[in-house]
Short mmCIF file of C-alpha atoms in Angstrom, two decimals:
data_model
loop_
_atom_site.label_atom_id
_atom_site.label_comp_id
_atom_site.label_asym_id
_atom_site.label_seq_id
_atom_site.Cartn_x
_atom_site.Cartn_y
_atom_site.Cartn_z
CA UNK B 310 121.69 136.90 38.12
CA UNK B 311 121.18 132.98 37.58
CA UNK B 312 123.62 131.21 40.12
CA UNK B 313 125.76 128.73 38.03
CA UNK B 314 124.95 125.16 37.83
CA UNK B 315 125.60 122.63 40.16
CA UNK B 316 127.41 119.47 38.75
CA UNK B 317 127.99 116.23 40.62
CA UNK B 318 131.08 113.75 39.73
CA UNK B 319 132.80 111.23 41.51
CA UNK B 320 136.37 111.86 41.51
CA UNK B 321 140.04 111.16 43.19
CA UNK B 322 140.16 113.67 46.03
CA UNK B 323 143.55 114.85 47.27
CA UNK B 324 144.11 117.21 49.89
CA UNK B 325 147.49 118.11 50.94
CA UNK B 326 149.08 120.70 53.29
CA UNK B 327 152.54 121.97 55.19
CA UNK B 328 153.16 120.10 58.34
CA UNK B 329 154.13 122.68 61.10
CA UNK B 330 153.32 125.34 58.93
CA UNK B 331 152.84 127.92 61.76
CA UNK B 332 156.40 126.72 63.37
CA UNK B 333 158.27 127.36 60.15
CA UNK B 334 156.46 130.79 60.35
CA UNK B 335 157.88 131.46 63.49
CA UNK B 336 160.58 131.05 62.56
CA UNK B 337 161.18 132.69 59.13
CA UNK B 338 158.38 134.19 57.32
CA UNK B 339 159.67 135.42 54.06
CA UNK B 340 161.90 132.40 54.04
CA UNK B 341 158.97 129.71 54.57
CA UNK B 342 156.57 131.69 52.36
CA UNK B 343 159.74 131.66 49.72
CA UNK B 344 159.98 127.29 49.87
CA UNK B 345 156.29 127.63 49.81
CA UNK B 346 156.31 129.50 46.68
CA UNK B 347 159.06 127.32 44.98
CA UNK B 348 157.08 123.64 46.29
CA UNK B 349 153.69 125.11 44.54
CA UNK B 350 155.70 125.49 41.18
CA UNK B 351 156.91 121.64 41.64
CA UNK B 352 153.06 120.45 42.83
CA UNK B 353 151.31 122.83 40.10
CA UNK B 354 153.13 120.90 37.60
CA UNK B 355 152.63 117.80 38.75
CA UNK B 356 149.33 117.68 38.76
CA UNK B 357 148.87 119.03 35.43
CA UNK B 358 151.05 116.49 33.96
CA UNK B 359 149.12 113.64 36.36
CA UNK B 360 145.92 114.58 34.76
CA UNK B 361 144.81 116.42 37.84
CA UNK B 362 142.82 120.14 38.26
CA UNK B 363 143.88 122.17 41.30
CA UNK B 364 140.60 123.17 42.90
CA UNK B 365 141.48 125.10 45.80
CA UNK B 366 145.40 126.58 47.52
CA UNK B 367 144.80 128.64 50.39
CA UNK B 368 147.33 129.25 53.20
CA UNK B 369 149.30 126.24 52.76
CA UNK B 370 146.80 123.52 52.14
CA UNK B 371 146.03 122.14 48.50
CA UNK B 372 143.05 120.45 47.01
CA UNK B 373 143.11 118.58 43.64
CA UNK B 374 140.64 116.22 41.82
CA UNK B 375 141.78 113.68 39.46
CA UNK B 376 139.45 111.73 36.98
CA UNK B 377 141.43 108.57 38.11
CA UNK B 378 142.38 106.69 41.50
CA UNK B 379 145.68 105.80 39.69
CA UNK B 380 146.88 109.33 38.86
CA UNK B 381 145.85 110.36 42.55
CA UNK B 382 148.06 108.37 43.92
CA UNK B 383 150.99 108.54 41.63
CA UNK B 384 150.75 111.97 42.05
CA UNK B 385 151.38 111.89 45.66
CA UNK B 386 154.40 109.52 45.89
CA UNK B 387 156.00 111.73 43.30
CA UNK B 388 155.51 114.92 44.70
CA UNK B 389 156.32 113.26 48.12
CA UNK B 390 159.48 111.92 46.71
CA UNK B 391 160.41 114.97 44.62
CA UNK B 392 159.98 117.35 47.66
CA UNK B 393 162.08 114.92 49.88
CA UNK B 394 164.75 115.22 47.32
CA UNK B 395 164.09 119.52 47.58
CA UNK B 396 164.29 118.98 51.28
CA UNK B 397 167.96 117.95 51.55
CA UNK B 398 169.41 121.53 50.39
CA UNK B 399 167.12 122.77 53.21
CA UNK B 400 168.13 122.66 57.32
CA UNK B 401 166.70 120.53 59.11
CA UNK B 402 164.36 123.09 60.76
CA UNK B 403 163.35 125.15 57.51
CA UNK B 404 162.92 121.52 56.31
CA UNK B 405 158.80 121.75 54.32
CA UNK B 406 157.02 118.49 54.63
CA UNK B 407 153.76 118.09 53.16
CA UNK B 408 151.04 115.59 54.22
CA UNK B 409 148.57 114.27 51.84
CA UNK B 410 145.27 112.71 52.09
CA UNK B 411 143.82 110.26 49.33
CA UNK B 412 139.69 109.57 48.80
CA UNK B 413 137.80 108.98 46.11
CA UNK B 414 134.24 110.17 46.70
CA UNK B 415 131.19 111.95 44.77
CA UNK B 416 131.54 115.96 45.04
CA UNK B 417 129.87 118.84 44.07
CA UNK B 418 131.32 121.01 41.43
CA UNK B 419 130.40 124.85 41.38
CA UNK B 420 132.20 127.22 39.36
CA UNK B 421 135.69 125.09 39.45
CA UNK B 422 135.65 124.40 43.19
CA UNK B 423 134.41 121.32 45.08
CA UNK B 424 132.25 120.50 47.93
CA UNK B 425 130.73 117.46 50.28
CA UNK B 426 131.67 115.03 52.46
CA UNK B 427 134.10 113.26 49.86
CA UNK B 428 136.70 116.53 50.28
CA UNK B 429 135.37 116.54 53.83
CA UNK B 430 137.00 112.89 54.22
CA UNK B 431 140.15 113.29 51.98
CA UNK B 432 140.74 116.70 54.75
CA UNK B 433 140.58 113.88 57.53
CA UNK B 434 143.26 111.50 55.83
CA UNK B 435 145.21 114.36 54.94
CA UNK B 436 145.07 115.33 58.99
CA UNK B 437 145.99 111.19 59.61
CA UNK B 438 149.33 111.38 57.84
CA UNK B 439 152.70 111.69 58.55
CA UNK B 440 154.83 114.75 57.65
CA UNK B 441 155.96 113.15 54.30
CA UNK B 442 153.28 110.48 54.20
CA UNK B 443 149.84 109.42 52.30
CA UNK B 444 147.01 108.14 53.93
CA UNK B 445 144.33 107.18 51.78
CA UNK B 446 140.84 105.55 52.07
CA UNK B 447 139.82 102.02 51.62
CA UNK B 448 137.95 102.83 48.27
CA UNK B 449 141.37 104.72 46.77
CA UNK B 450 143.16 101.27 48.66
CA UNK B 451 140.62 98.50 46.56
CA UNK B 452 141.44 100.90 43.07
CA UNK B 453 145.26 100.86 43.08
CA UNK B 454 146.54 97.93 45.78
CA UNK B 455 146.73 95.21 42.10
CA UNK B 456 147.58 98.03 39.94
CA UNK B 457 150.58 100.20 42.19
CA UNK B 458 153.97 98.49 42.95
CA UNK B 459 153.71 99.80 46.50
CA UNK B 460 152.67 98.37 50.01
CA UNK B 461 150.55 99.65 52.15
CA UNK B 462 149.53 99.69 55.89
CA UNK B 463 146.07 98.90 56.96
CA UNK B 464 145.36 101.09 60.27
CA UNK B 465 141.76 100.79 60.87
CA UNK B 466 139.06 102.46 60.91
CA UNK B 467 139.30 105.96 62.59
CA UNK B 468 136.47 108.09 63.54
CA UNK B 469 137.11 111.34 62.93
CA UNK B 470 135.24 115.17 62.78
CA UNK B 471 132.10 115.78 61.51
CA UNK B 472 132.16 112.26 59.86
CA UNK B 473 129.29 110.27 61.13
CA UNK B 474 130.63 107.17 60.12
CA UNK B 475 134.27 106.02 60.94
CA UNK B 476 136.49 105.46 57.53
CA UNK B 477 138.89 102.65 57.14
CA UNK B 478 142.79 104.07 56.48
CA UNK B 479 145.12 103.17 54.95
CA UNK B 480 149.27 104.60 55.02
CA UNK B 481 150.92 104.04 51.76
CA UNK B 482 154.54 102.77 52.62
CA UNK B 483 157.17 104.93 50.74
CA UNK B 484 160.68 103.68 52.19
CA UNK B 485 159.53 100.10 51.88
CA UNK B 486 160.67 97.73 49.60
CA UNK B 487 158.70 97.53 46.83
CA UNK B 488 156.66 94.38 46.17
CA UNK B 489 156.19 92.46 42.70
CA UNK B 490 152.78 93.01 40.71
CA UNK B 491 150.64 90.25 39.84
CA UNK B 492 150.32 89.48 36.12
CA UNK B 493 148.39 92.34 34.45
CA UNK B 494 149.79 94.79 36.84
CA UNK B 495 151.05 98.48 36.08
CA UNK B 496 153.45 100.05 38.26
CA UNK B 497 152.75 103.56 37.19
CA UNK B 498 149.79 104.30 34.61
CA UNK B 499 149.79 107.44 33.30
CA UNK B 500 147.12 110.01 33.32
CA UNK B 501 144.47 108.80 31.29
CA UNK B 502 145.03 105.02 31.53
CA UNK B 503 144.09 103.13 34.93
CA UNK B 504 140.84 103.24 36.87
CA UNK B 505 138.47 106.12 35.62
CA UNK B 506 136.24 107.70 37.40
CA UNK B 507 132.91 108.63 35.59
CA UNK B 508 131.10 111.54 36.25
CA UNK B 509 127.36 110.68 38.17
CA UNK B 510 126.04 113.28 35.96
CA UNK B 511 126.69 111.51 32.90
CA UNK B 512 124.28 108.57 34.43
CA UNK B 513 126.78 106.05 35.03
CA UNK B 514 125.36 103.43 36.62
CA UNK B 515 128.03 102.01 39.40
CA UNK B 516 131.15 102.96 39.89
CA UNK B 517 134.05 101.44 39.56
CA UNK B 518 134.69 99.90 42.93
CA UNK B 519 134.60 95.88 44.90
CA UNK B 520 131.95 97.49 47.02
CA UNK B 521 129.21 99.16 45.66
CA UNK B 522 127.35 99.67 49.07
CA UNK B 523 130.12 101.83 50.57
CA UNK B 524 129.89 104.34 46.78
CA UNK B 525 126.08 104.50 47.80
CA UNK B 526 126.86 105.30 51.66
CA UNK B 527 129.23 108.15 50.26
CA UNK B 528 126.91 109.35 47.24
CA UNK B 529 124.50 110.07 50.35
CA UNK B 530 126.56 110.89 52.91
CA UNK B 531 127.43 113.91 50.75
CA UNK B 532 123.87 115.12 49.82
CA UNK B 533 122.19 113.86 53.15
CA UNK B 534 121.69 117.28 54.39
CA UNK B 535 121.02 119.23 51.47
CA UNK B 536 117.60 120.98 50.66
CA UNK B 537 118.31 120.61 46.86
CA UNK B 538 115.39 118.57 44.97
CA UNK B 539 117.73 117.40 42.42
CA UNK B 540 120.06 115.56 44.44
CA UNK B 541 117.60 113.59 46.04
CA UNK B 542 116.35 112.58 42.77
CA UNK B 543 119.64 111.78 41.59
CA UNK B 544 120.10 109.56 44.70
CA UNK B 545 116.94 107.66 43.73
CA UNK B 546 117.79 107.46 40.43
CA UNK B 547 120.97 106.16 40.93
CA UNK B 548 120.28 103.93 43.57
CA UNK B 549 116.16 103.33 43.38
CA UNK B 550 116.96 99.95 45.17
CA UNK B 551 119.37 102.07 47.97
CA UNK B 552 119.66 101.54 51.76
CA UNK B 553 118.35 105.45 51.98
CA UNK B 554 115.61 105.61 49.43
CA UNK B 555 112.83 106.18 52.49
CA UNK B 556 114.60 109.31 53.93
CA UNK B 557 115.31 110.35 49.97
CA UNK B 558 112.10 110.08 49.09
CA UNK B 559 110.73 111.69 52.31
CA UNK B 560 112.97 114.38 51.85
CA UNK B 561 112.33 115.00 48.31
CA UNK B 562 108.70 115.18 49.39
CA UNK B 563 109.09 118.06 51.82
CA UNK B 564 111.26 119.91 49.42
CA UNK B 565 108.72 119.88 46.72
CA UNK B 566 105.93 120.38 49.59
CA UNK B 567 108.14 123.60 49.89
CA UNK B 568 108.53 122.81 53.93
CA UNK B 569 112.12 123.42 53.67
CA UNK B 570 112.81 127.07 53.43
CA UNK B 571 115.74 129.03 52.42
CA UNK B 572 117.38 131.11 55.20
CA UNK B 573 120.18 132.20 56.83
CA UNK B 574 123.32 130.63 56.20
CA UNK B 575 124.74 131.17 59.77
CA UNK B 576 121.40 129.77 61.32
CA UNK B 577 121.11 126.83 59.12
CA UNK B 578 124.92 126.14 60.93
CA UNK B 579 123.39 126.37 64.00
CA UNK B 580 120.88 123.78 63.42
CA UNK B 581 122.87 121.41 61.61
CA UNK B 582 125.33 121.44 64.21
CA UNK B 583 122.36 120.65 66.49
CA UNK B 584 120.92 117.74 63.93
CA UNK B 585 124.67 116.30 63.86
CA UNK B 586 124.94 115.89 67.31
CA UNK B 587 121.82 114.58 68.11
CA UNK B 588 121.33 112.25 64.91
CA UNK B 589 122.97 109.27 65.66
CA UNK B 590 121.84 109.28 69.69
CA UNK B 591 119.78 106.32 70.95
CA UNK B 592 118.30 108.17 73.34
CA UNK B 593 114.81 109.70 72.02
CA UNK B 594 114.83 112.98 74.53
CA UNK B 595 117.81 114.15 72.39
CA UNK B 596 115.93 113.50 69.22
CA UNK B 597 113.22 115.12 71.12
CA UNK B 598 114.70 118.05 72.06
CA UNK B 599 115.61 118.92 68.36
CA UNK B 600 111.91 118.72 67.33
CA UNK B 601 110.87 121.08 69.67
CA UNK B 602 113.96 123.40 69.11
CA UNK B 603 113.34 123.51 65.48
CA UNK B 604 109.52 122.03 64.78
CA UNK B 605 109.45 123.44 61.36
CA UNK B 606 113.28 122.54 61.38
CA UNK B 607 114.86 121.28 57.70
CA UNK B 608 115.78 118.28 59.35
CA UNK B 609 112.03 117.95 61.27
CA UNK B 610 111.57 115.24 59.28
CA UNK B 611 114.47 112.73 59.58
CA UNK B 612 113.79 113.37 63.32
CA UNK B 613 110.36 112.23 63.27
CA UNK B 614 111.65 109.28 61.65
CA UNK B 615 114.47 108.36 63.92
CA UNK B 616 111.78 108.74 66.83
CA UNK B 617 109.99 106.77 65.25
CA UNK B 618 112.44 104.13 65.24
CA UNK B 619 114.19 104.24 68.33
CA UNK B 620 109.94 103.69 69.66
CA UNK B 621 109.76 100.39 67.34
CA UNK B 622 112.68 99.47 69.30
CA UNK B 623 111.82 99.33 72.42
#
């Protein structure tokens, strides 16, 4: 059996789930799973009507994508709101908060569900927020901040799990005041107006964003370590000019050289894991190490290269 095709978009990424889920658990199971079951009907809903596809619910966590930054976030003050307003015929204790995490990012689409760094990163901002609250990242932040009547906090960058790079955050103030829009502004677009997001596959050629180096970072941030052909080329196609194209290219090379092999999921974990904590190091015996570890390794390589620099350097 053919597997199914493997489609790349960039889209709005939200990932929500129950703060102190396993507390509420404790305490009441049937009762929390109960709330849980009447909240989904409310968020289901929502997202339809924002324009939004549900892509994942298990346990207590959600994951939607949205063809537009707008929706994304619309989506998550009203739910927010509308599950506040839920909250106050619960006690304080059996009280269901969610948190929600904003990024717009390119992802992987297989069979309905999405994959990559961008969900990987909208996880993390999900994991920043408050019970109640919306963190969201600075490419959702450049999107809405002229286009949203809301204010919003700027915390920094935070580095975070298996993100090599930290990501700037930003908390979207709900029981602020709400400031005036310049001229041209919306204060809520609906579902197919505001800032689409077009799908890579369909060869557009930037996206829609003030910084078009930080949409390349992402783009290969999210194939970086895969041993697919196409996505390489779709890198260099996209970006033939790109901060990357060497490693692509390289890559692409070894792929097509058949040097990267196939193999066992749970082993290819093992050496990732290895790769991502050695990649970034400045010190060439952990580089080292890797390459005689895994000398055939998929990742062989990029190693050889980052030797290779770290020897220029000194």
């Amino acid at each position: 059996m053919e597997a199914p095709p493997l489609e790349r978009k960039l889209v709005a990424i939200l990932a929500a789930d129950v703060a102190g889920y396993s507390r509420l658990m404790g305490i009441d199971e049937e009762g929390t799973l109960s709330t849980l079951s009447a909240f989904r009907l409310v968020t289901d809903a929502l997202i339809s009507q924002h324009g939004g596809r549900i892509c994942g619910t298990a346990g207590d966590s959600i994951l939607a994508a949205f063809g537009s930054a707008l929706a994304a976030v619309q989506f998550a003050v009203d739910i927010q709101n509308e599950l506040a307003r839920s909250n106050d015929a619960l006690e304080n204790d059996r009280r269901m908060q969610f948190r929600i995490g904003v990024n717009v990012g390119d992802v992987m689409v297989k069979e309905g569900d999405i994959f990559g760094d961008g969900v990987n990163i909208a996880a993390r901002l999900e994991g920043l927020a408050e019970p109640g609250g919306i963190c969201i990242s600075r490419g959702i932040h450049d999107h809405v901040m002229k286009k949203l009547a809301y204010e919003f906090e700027d915390l920094g960058e935070k580095s975070v799990k298996n993100i090599a790079q930290p990501i700037r955050v930003f908390r979207l103030i709900l029981d602020g005041p709400k400031p005036e829009l310049p001229p041209g502004g919306s204060v809520a677009a609906p579902p197919d107006v505001g800032v689409d997001l077009p799908s890579l596959a369909e060869g557009a050629a930037t996206a829609p964003t003030s910084d078009p180096q930080s949409v390349e970072i992402e783009f290969w941030d999210s194939i970086k370590n895969s041993i697919s052909a196409e996505e390489y080329e779709a890198y260099l196609e996209q970006f033939p000019e790109g901060s990357f194209v060497r490693l692509a290219r390289v890559r692409l090379e070894a792929i097509r050289e058949d040097t990267v092999v196939m193999r066992d999921p749970h082993d290819r974990d093992i050496e990732l894991s290895f790769w991502e904590s050695v990649r970034e190091s400045d010190n060439p015996a952990l580089i080292k190490a890797y390459l005689e570890k895994y000398p055939k390794g998929e990742f062989s390589t990029l190693a050889e290269i980052r030797m290779e620099g770290l020897a220029s350097e000194h």
